Coordinates of C-alpha atoms in Angstrom, one line a residue:
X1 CA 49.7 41.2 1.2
X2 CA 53.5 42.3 0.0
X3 CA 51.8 41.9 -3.7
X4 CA 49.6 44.2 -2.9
X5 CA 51.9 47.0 -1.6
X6 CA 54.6 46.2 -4.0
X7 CA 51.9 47.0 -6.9
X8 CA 50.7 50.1 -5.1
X9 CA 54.3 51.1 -4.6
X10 CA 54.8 50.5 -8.3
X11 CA 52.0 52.4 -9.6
X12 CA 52.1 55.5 -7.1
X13 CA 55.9 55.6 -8.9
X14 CA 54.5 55.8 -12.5
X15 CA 51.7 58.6 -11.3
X16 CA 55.7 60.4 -10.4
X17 CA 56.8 60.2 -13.3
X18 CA 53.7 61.2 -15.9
X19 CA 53.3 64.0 -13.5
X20 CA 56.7 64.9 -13.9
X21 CA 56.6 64.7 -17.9
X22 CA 53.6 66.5 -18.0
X23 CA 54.8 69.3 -15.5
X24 CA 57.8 69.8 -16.6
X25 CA 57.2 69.7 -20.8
X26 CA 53.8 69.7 -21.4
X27 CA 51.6 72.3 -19.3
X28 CA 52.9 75.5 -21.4
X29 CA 52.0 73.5 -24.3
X30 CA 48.4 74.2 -25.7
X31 CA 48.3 70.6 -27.2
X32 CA 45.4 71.0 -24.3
X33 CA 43.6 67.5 -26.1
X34 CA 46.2 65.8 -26.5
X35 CA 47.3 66.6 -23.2
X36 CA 44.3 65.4 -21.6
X37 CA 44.7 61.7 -23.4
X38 CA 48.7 61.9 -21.7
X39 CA 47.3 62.3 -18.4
X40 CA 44.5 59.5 -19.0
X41 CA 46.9 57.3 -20.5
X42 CA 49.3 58.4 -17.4
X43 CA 46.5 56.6 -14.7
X44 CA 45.8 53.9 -16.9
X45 CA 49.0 52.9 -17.3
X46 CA 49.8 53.3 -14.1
X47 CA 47.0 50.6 -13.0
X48 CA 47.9 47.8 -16.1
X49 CA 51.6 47.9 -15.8
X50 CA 52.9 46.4 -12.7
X51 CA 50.4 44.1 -13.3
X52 CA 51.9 42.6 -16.6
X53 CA 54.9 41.0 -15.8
X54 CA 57.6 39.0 -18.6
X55 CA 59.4 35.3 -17.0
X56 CA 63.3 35.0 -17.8
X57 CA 64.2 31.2 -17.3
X58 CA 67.9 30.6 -16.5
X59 CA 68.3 26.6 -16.5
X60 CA 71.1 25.6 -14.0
X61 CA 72.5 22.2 -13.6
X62 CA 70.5 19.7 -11.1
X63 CA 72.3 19.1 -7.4
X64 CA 73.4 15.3 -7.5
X65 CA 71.1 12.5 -6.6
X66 CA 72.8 11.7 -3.4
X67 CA 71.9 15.8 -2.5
X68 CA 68.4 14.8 -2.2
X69 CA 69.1 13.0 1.2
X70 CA 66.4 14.6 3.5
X71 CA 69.1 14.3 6.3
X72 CA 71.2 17.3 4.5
X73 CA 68.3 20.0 4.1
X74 CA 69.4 22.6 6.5
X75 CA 66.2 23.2 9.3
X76 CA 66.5 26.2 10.7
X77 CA 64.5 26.6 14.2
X78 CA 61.9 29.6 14.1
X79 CA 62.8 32.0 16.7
X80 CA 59.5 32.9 18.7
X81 CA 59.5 37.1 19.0
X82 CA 57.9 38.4 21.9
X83 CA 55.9 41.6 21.7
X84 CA 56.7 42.1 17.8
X85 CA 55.1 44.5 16.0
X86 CA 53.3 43.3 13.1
X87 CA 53.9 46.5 10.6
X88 CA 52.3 45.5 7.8
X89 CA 49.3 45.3 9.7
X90 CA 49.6 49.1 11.5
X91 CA 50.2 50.3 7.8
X92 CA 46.9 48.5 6.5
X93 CA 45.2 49.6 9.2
X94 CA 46.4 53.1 8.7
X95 CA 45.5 52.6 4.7
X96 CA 42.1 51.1 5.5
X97 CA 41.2 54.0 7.2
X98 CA 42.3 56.7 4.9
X99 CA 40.7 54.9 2.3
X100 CA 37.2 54.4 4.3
X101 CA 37.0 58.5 5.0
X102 CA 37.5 59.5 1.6
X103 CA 35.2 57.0 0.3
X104 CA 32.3 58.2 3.0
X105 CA 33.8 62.2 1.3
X106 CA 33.1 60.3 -2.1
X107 CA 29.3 59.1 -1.0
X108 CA 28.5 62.8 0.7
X109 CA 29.3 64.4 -2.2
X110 CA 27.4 62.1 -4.4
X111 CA 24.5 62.2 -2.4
X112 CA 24.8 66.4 -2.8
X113 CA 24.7 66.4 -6.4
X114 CA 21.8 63.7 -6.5
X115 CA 19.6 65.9 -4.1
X116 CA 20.6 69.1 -6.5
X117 CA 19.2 67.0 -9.9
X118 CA 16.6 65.3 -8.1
X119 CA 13.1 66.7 -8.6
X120 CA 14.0 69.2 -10.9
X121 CA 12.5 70.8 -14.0
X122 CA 14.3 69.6 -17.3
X123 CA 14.7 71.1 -19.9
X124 CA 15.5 68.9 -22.8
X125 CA 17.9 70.4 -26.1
X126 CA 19.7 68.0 -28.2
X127 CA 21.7 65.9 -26.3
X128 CA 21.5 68.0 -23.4
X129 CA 19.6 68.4 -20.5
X130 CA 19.5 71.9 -18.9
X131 CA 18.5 72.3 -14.8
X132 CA 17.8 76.0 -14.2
X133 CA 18.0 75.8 -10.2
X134 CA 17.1 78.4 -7.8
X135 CA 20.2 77.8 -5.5
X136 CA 23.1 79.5 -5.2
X137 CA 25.7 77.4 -6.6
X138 CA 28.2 78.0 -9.2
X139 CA 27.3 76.3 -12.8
X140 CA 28.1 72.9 -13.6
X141 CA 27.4 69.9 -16.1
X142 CA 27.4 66.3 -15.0
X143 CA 27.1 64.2 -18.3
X144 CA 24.3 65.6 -19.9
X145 CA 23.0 67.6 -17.3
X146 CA 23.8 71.3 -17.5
X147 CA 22.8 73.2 -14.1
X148 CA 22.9 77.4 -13.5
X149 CA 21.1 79.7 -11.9
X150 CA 19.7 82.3 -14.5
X151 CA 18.8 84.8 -12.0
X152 CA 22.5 85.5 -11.5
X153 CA 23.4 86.3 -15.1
X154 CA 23.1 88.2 -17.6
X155 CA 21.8 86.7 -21.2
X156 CA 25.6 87.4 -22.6
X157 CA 27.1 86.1 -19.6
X158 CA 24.8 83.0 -19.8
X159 CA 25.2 82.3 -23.0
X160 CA 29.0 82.2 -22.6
X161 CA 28.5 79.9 -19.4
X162 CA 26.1 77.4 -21.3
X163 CA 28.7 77.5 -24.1
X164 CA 31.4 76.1 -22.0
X165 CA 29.4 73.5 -20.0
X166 CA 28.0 72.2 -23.4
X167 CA 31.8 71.2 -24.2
X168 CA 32.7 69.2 -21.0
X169 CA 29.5 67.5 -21.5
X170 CA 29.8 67.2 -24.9
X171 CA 33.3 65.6 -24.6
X172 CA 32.6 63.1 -21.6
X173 CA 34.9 65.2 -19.0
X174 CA 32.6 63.8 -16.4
X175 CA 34.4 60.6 -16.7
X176 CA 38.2 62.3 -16.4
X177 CA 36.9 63.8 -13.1
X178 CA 35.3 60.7 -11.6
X179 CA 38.9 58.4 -12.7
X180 CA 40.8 60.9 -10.8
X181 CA 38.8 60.9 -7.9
X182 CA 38.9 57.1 -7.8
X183 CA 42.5 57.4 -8.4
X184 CA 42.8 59.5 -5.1
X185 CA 40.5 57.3 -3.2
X186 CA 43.2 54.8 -4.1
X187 CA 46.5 55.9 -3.8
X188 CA 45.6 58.7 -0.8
X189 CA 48.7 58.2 0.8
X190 CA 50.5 59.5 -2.3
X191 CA 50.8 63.6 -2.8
X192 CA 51.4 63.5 -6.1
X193 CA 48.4 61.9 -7.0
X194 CA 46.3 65.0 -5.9
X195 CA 48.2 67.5 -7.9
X196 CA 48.2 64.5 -11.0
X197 CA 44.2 65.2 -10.2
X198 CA 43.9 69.2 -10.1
X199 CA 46.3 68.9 -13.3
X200 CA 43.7 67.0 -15.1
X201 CA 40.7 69.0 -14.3
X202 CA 42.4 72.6 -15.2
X203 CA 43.4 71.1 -18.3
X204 CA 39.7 69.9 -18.9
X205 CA 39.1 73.7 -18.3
X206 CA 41.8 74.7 -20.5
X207 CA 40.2 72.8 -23.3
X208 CA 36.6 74.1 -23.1
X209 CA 37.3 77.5 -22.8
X210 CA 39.3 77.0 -26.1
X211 CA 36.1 75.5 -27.9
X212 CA 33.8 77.7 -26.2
X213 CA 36.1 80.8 -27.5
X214 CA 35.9 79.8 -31.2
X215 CA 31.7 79.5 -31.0
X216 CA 31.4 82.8 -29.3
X217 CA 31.6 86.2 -31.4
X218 CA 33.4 88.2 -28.1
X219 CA 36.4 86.6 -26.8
X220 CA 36.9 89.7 -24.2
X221 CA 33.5 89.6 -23.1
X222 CA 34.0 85.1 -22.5
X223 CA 37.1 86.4 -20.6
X224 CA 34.8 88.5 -18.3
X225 CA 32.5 86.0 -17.3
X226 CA 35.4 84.4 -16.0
X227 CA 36.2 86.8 -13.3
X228 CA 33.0 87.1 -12.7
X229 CA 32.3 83.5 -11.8
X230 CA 35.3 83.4 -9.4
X231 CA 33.1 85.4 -6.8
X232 CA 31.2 82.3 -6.4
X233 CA 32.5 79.9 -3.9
X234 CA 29.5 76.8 -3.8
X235 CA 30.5 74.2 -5.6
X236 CA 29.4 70.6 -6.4
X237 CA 33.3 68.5 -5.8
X238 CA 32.1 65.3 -8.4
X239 CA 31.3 68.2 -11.5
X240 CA 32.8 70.1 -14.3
X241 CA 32.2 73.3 -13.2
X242 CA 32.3 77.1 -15.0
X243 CA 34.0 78.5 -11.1
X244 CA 38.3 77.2 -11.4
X245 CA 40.8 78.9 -8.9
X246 CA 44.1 80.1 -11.1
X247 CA 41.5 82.0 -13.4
X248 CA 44.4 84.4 -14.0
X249 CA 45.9 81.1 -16.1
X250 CA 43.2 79.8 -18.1
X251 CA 43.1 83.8 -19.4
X252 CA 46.6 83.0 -20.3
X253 CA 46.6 79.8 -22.0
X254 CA 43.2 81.3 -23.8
X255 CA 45.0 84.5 -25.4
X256 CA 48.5 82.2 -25.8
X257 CA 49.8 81.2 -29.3
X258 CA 49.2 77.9 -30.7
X259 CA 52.6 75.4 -29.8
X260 CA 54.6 74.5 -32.6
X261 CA 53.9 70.6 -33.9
X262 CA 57.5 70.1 -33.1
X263 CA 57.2 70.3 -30.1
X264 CA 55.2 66.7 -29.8
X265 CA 58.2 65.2 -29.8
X266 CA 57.9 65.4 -25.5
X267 CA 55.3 62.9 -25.3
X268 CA 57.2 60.4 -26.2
X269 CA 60.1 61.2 -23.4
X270 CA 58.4 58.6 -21.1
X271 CA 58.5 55.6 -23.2
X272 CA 62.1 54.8 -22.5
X273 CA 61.5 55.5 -18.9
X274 CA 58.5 53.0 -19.1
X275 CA 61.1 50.2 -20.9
X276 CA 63.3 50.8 -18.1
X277 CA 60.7 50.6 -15.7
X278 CA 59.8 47.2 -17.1
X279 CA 63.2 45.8 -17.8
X280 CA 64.3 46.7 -13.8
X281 CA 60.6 45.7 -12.2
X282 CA 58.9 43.8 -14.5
X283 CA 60.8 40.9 -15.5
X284 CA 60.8 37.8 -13.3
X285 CA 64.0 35.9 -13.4
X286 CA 63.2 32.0 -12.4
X287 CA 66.2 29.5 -12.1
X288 CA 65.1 26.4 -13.2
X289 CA 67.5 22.8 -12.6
X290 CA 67.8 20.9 -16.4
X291 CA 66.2 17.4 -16.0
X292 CA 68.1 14.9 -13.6
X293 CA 69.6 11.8 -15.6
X294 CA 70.3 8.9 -13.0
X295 CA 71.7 5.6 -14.6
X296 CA 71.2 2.8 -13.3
X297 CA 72.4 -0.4 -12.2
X298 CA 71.4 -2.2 -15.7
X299 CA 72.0 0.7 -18.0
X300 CA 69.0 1.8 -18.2
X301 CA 68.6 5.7 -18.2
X302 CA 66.0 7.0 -15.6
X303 CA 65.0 10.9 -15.4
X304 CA 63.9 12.6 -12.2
X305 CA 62.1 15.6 -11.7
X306 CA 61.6 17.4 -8.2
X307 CA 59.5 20.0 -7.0
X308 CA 60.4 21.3 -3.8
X309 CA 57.9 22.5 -1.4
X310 CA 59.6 25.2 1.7
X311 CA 58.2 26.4 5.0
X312 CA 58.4 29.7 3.0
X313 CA 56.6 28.7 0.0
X314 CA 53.4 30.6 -1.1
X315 CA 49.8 30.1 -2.7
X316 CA 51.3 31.0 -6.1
X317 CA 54.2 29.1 -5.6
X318 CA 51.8 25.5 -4.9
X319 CA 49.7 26.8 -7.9
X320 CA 52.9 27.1 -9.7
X321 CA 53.7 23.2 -9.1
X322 CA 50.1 22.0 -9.5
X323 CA 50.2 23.5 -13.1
X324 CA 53.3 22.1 -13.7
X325 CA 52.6 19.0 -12.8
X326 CA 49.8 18.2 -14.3
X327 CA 51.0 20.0 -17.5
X328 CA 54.2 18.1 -18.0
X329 CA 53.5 15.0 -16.1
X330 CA 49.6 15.2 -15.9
X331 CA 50.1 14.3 -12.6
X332 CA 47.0 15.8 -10.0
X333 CA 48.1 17.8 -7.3
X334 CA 46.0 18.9 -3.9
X335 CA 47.6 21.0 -1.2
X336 CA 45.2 21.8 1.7
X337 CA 44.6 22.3 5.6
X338 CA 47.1 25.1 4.9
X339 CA 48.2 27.0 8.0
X340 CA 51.0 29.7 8.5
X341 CA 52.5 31.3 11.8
X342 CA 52.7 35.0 12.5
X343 CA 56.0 35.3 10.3
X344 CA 54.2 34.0 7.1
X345 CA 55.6 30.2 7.3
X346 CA 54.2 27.0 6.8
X347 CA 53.1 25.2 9.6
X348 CA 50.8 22.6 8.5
X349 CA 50.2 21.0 4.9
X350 CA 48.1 18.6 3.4
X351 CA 49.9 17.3 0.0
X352 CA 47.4 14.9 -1.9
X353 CA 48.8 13.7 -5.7
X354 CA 47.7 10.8 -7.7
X355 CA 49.0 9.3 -11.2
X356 CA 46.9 7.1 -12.7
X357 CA 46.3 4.5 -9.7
X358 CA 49.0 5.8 -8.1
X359 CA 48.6 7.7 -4.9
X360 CA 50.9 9.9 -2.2
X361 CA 49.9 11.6 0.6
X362 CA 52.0 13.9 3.0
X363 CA 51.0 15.0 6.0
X364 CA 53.0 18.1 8.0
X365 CA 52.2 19.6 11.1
X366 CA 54.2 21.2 13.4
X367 CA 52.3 23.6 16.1
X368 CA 53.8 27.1 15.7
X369 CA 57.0 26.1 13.8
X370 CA 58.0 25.7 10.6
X371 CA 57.4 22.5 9.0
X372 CA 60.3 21.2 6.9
X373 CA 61.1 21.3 3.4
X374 CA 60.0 18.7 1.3
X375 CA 59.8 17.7 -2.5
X376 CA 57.5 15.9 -5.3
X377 CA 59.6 13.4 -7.0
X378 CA 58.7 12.3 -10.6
X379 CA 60.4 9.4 -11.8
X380 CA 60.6 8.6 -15.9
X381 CA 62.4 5.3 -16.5
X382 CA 63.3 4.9 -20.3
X383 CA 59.9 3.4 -21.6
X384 CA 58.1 6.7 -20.1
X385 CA 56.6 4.8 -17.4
X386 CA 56.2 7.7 -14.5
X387 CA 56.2 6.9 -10.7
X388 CA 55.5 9.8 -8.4
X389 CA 56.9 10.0 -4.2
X390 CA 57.2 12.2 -1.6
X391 CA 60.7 12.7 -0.1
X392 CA 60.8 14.4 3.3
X393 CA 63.1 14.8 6.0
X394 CA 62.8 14.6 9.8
X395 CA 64.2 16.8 12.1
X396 CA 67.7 16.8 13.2
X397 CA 68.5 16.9 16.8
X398 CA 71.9 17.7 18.5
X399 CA 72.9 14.4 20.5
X400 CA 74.6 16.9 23.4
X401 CA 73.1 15.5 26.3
X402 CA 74.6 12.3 28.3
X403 CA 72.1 9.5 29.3
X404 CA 72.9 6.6 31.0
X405 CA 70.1 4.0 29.1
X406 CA 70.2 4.2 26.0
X407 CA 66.5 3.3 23.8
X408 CA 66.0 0.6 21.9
X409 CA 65.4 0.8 18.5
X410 CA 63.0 -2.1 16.6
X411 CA 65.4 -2.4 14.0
X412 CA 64.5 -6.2 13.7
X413 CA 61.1 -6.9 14.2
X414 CA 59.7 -3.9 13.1
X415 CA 61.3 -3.7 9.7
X416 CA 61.1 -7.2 9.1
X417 CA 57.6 -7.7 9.8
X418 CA 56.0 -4.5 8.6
X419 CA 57.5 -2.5 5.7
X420 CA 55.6 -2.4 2.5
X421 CA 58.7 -1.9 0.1
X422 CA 56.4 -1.6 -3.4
X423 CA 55.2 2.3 -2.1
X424 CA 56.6 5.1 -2.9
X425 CA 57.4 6.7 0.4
X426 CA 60.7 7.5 2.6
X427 CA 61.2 7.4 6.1
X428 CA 63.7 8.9 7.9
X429 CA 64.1 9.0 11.6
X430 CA 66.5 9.6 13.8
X431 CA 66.8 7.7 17.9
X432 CA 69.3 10.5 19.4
X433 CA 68.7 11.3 22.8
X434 CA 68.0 15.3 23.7
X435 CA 65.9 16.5 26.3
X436 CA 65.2 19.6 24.2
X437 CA 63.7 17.6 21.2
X438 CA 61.1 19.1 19.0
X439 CA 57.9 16.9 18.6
X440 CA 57.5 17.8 15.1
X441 CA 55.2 15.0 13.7
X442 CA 55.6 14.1 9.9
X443 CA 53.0 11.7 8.4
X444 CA 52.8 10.2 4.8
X445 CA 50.4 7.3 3.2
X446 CA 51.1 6.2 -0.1
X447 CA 49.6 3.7 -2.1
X448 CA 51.0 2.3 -5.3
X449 CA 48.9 0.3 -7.9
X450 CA 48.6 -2.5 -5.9
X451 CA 45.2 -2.1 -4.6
X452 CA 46.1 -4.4 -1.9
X453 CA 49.1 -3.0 -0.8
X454 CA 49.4 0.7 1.5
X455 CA 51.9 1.9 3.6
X456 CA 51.5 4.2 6.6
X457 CA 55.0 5.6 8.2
X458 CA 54.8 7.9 11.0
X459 CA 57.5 9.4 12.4
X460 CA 58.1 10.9 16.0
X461 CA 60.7 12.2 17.3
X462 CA 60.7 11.8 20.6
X463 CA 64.0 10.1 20.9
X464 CA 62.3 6.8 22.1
X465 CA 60.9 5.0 18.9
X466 CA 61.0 4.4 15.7
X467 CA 57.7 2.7 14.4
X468 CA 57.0 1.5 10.9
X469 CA 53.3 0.2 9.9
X470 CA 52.0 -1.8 7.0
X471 CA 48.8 -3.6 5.6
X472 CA 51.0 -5.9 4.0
X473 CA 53.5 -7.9 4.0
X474 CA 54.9 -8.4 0.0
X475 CA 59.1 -7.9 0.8
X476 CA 60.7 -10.1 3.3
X477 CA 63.7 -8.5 5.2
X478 CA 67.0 -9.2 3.3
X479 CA 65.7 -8.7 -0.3
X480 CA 66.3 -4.9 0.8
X481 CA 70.0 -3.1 0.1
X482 CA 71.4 -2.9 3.3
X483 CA 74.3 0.4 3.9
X484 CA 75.9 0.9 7.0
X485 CA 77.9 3.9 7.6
X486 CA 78.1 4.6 3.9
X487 CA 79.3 1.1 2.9
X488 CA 76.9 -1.4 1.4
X489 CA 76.0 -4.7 2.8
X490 CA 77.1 -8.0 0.7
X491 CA 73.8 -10.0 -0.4
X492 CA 72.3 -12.4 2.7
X493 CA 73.4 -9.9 5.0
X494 CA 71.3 -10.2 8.8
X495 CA 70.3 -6.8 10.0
X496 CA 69.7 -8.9 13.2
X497 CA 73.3 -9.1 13.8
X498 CA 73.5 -5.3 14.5
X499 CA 73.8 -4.5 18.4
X500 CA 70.5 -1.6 18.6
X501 CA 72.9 -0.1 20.9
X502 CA 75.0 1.4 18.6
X503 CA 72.3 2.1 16.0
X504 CA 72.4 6.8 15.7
X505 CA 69.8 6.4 13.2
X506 CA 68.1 4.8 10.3
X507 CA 66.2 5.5 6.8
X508 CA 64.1 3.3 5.0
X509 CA 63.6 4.3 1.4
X510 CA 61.0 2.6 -0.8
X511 CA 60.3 2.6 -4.1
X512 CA 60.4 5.8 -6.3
X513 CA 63.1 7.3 -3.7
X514 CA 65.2 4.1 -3.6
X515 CA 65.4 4.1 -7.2
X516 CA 66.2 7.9 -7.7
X517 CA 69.2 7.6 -4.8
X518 CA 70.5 3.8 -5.2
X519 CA 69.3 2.8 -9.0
X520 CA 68.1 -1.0 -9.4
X521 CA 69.9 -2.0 -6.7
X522 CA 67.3 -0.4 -4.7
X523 CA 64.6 -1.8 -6.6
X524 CA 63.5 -3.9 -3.1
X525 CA 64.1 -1.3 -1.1
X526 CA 67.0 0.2 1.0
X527 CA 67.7 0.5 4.9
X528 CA 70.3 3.2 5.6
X529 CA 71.7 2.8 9.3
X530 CA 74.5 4.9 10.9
X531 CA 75.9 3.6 14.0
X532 CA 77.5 5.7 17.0
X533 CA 81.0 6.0 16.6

């Protein structure tokens, strides 16, 4: 919805300023043709341009590996407003309903000039069609149709009339009336946009009366007819027709001298103005991070890719990262049971991506909250072998409250028994105690080419439990890389030995995320703990 006023914004700015060109160096001009291409070229522009945008990459240096620990995304808690107003609803609402009048104005008139044509005896000459009607209405063409009432003329003064119609509808200036209506049907709200529209049909005017002069052996007697017309006030609104208020100028610009061909040099004042205008709004500057190199344990050279995924990211921004990643990676890519709350963020996401045989699934939903940032890992060791993951982060909670038992957490058992350590998925959670603790639910299956092996983690934070679930059973506990506090474990080292008392948290990473973070020392896996101090 902020596309959409941002492009009407844009375009009602660029109706400004060819109006402004036009009124303040062309209308004295009698370049009255090539005015009226200007003006066309002045709403057509204004409709193609902010649409046609130019992307400026600036490539910045990737955030270090160790960065990418979900525990050190800030998650900022959404505020719930009470009794907000939602403006950018009023303000469609407001639009919607400007829009809907003039349209039924648009159909009215419409439906007027059908019932004037319809039934009527034609009168077929060349490529026009002439409708001599009994009503009295002042004379008009609409495409080929030419419609007058006879009875109100003399043969002079009809002739002169006929001659003028038979250029609008000789020139198409049907079409430059019905483009400005549509214009003002569009941009309503805009003033200018109505005087852009009144400037385009006098100049139509200007330009027939010109071509009707030159065919017409009287040039006073033409000028005549004009005020004579001006004592008719019916008129169809959709039509070129003979009656124009500011007669007294069209007799002006019809006696005036022809403009010196020097003076074309003001048409092209705008086209700076329209550089700037693209340079300033046009030009989408995206930061991009160079390539992440991680070496490894052995040497080998390991490059890793991420595409993060925010509580405030969009549709184009997901379509963005599907095309990229099955462009660069040909990785596939489905986001879907997409919700957002009132203030346009993401709370709920459905992130389905598969390479090959390999599969990853996140799951995020989070009520009326924000769910929390996340990212599509890529992995490229040095063969060119790819391994895709999910890294996520749970939410961190404010340990503030005393209790007097503290929970247990099944470091032992649950670890050693049921974590699948081939998948590409992380888990962090996080056993603090806090009576105000959010229940925002984070859920992720992954399955890696081992059609036999899947992993399901699901993490609550509830500050009771930690629970970890698997098929399978492939890694036994200790082939994992063990860190506590920061400080890595020597080899053989019992994670039973650990009093769950003092255990503040702990993050399993598997497979693609171990690797990224720890190398080939996390080949089997890595437990992270951090103990109360």
């Amino acid at each position: 919805m902020e596309a959409l006023y941002l492009y009407i914004a844009k375009s009602a700015g660029l109706v400004i300023l060819f109006y402004c060109a036009y009124y303040f160096l062309l209308r004295k001009e009698t370049f009255f043709t090539t005015n009226r291409w200007f003006l066309l070229t002045g709403l057509i522009t204004s409709a193609v341009l902010p649409l046609v945008s130019y992307t400026k990459v600036i490539w910045i240096n990737a955030s270090p590996i160790s960065n990418l620990n979900p525990q050190e995304i800030p998650f900022q808690p959404i505020k719930n407003e009470i009794h907000e107003i939602n403006w950018i609803y009023v303000i469609s609402l407001i639009y919607g309903v400007g829009f809907l009048i003039l349209l039924i104005k648009f159909a009215l008139d419409f439906y007027s000039l059908q019932s004037i044509l319809k039934g009527k005896k034609i009168h077929q000459q060349a490529d026009f069609k002439f409708i001599d009607t009994n009503e009295n209405i002042a004379p008009f063409s609409y495409f080929e149709y030419i419609v007058y009432n006879s009875s109100m003329y003399t043969d002079t003064e009809l002739q002169n009339i006929i001659e003028h119609e038979k250029v609008h509808s000789d020139q198409n200036h049907t079409i430059d009336v019905l483009l400005s209506r549509a214009f003002c049907l569009l941009f309503w709200f805009n003033p200018i946009i109505w005087i852009y529209k009144k400037a385009i049909v006098q100049n139509l005017e200007f330009i027939a009366d010109k071509e009707a002069a030159k065919k017409l052996s009287d040039k006073k007697s033409y000028q005549y007819t004009l005020l004579k017309i001006t004592t008719h006030e019916s008129c169809v609104a959709i039509t070129n027709h003979f009656y124009q208020s500011l007669i007294k100028k069209r007799i002006v610009m019809l006696n005036k001298n022809q403009s010196k061909k020097r003076n074309s040099w003001k048409y092209y004042v705008v086209i700076p103005a329209l550089v700037a205008f693209v340079l300033v709004f046009q030009v989408e500057t995206i930061a991009k991070e160079k390539q992440q190199i991680v070496q490894s344990g052995n040497g080998e050279i390991k490059s890793l890719d991420v595409y993060k995924i925010k509580k405030t990211s969009t549709d184009a921004d997901l379509k963005e990262i599907k095309e990229k990643l099955k462009s660069i990676h040909n990785v596939d890519f489905q986001a879907s049971e997409i919700k957002r709350n009132a203030q346009n963020q993401l709370i709920s996401i459905k992130i389905d991506i598969k390479n090959g045989k390999q599969t990853a699934q996140s799951i995020q939903t989070s009520g009326n909250e924000a769910i929390k940032d996340f990212g599509i890992l890529v992995t490229t060791d040095e063969n060119g072998i790819k391994k895709i993951g999910i890294q996520t982060t749970s939410e961190q909670t404010n340990s503030s409250s005393k209790t007097t038992k503290q929970p247990k957490v099944a470091i032992s058992n649950e670890l050693k028994n049921k974590t699948e350590t081939n998948a590409d998925t992380h888990s962090s959670t996080s056993t603090k105690t806090n009576n105000n603790i959010s229940t925002n639910i984070s859920t992720f299956v992954t399955t890696n080419t081992n059609s036999n092996a899947s992993t399901k983690v699901v993490t609550t934070n509830n500050g009771s439990n930690v629970t970890v679930y698997s098929s399978t059973n492939k890694t036994p506990l200790g082939s994992q890389l063990i860190i506590i506090d920061g400080e890595e474990m020597p080899a053989g080292f019992d994670i039973e030995d650990i009093d769950n008392g003092k255990v503040k948290s702990v993050s399993v990473y598997n497979g693609t995320n171990a690797l990224a973070k720890y190398g080939d020392k996390g080949a089997n896996g890595v437990i992270e703990i951090e103990t109360r101090k």
